[in-house]
Tab-separated table of C-alpha atoms in Angstrom:
chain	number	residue	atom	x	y	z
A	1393	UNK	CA	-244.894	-177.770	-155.549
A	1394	UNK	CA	-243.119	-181.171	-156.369
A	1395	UNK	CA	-241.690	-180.823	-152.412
A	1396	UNK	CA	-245.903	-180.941	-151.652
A	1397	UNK	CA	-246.744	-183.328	-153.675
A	1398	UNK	CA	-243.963	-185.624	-152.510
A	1399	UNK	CA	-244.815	-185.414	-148.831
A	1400	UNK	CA	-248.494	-185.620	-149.396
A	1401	UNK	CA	-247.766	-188.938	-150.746
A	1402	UNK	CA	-245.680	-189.903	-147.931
A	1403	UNK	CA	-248.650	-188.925	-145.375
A	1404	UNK	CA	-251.222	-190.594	-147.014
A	1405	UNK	CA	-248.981	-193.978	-146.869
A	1406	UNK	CA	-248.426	-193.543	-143.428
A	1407	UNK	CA	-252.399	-193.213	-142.996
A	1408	UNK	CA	-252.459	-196.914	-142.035
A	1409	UNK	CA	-249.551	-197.064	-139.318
A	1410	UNK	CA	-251.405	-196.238	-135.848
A	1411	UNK	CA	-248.858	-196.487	-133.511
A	1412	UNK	CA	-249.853	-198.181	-130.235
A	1413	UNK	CA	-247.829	-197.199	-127.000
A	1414	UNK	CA	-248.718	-199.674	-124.803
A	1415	UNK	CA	-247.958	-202.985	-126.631
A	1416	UNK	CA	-244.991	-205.031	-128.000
A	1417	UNK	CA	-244.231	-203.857	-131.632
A	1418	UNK	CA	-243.095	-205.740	-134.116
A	1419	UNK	CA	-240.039	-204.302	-135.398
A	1420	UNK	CA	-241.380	-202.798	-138.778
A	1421	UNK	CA	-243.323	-200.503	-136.848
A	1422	UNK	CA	-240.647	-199.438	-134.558
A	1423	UNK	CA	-238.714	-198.728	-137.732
A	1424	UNK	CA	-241.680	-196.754	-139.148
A	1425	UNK	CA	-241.999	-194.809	-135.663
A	1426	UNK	CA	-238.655	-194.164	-135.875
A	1427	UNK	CA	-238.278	-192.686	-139.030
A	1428	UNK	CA	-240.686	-190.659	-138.412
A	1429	UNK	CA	-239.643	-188.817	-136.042
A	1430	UNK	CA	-236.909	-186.611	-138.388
A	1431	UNK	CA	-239.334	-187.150	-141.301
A	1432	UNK	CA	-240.293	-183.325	-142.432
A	1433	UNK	CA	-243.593	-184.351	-144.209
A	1434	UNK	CA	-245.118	-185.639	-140.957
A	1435	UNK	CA	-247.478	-183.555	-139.167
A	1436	UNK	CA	-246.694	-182.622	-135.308
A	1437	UNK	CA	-249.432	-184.936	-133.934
A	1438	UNK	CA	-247.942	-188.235	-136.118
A	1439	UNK	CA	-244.941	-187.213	-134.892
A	1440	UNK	CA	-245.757	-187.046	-130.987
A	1441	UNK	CA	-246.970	-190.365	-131.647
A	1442	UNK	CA	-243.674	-192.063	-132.921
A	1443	UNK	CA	-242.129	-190.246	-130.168
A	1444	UNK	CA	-244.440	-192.004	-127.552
A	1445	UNK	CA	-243.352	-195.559	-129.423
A	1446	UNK	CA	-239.568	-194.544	-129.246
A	1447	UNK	CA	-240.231	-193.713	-126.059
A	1448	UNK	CA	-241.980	-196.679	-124.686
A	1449	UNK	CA	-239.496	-199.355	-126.700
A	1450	UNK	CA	-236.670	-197.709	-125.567
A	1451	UNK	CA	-237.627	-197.762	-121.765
A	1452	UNK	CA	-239.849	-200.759	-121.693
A	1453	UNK	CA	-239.256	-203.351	-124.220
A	1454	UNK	CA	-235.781	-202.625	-125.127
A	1455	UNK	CA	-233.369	-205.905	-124.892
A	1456	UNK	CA	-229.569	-206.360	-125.547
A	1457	UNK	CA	-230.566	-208.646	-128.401
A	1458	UNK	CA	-232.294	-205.395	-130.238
A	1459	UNK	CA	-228.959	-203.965	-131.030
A	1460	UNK	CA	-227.591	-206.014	-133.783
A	1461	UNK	CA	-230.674	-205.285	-135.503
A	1462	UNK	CA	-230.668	-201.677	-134.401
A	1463	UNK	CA	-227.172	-200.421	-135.219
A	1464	UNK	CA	-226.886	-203.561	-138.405
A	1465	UNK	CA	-224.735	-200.844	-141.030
A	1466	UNK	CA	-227.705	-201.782	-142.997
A	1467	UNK	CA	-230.338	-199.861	-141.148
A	1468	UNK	CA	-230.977	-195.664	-141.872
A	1469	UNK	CA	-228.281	-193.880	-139.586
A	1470	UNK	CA	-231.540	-192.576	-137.849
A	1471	UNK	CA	-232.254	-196.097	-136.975
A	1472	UNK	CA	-228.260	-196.987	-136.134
A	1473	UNK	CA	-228.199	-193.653	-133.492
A	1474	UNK	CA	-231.885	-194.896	-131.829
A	1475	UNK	CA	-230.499	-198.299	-131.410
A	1476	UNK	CA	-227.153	-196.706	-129.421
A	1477	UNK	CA	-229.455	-194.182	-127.357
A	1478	UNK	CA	-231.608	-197.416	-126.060
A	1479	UNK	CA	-228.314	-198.826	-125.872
A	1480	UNK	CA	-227.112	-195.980	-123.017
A	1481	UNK	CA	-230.602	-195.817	-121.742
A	1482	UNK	CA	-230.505	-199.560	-120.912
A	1483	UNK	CA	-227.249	-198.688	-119.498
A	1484	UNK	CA	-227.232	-195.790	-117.492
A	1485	UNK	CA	-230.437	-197.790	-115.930
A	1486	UNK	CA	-229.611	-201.190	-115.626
A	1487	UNK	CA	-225.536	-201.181	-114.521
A	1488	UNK	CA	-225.742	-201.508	-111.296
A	1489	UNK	CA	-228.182	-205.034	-111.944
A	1490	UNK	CA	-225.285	-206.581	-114.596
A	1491	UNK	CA	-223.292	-208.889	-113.833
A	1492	UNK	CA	-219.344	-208.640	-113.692
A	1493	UNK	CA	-218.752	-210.550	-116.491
A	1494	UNK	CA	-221.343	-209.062	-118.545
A	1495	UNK	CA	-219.835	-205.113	-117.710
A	1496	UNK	CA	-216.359	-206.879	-119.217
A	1497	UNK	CA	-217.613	-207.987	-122.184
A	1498	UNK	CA	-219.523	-205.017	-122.774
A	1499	UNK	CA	-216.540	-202.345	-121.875
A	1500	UNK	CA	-214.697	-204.716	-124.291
A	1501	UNK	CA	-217.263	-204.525	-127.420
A	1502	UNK	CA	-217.390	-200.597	-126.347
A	1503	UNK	CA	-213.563	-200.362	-127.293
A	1504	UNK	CA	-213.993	-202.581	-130.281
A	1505	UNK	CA	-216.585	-200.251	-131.858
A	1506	UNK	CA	-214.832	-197.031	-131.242
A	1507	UNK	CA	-212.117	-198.434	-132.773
A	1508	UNK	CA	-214.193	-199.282	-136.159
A	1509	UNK	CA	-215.762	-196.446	-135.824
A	1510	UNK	CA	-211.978	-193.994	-135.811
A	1511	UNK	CA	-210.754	-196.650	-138.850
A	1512	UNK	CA	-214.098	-195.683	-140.598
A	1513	UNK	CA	-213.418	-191.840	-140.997
């Protein structure tokens, strides 16, 4: 009853955020859409919404400069994994267009953060 109660809340403050697909977000909203997407209390068609926003950021508006906001320790780990999966979207699409020094300074940051990332556990 209390679970209900809880989630209707949640709903009914998400009311106001309308997602729009087709233009540049500001970054609270992509947060929002984000969010949720693993959020239980949202209904199916809220949900296919913030889907079409992840979506659309991650393979239209998505820039290099997005990740230390995206993956800051700050953010929700939900936020932190989106940022790294536009990350190796960007990637997997875009290598062949980067520049030589660019691929050696990211390969190098790659090694630096799965190094943090063994010291952390």
């Amino acid at each position: 009853m209390e679970f209900r109660r809880i989630c209707g809340n949640i709903q009914a403050l998400h009311q106001s955020f309308q997602p729009s697909v087709y233009c540049k977000m500001d970054r609270s909203s992509l947060l929002m859409a984000v969010s949720n997407l693993l959020d239980p209390c949202i209904n199916n068609n809220r949900r296919n919404e913030c889907f079409m926003v992840a979506e659309n950021y991650k393979t239209e508006q998505f820039q290099f400069a997005d990740v230390d906001f995206l993956c800051d320790p700050s953010q929700p780990s939900v936020v932190v994994l989106f940022g790294l999966q536009c990350l190796d979207h960007y990637l997997k699409h875009q290598w062949g267009h980067i520049d030589l020094h660019t691929k050696s300074s990211l390969k190098q940051n790659i090694f630096k953060l799965s190094k943090e990332i063994n010291n952390y556990r």
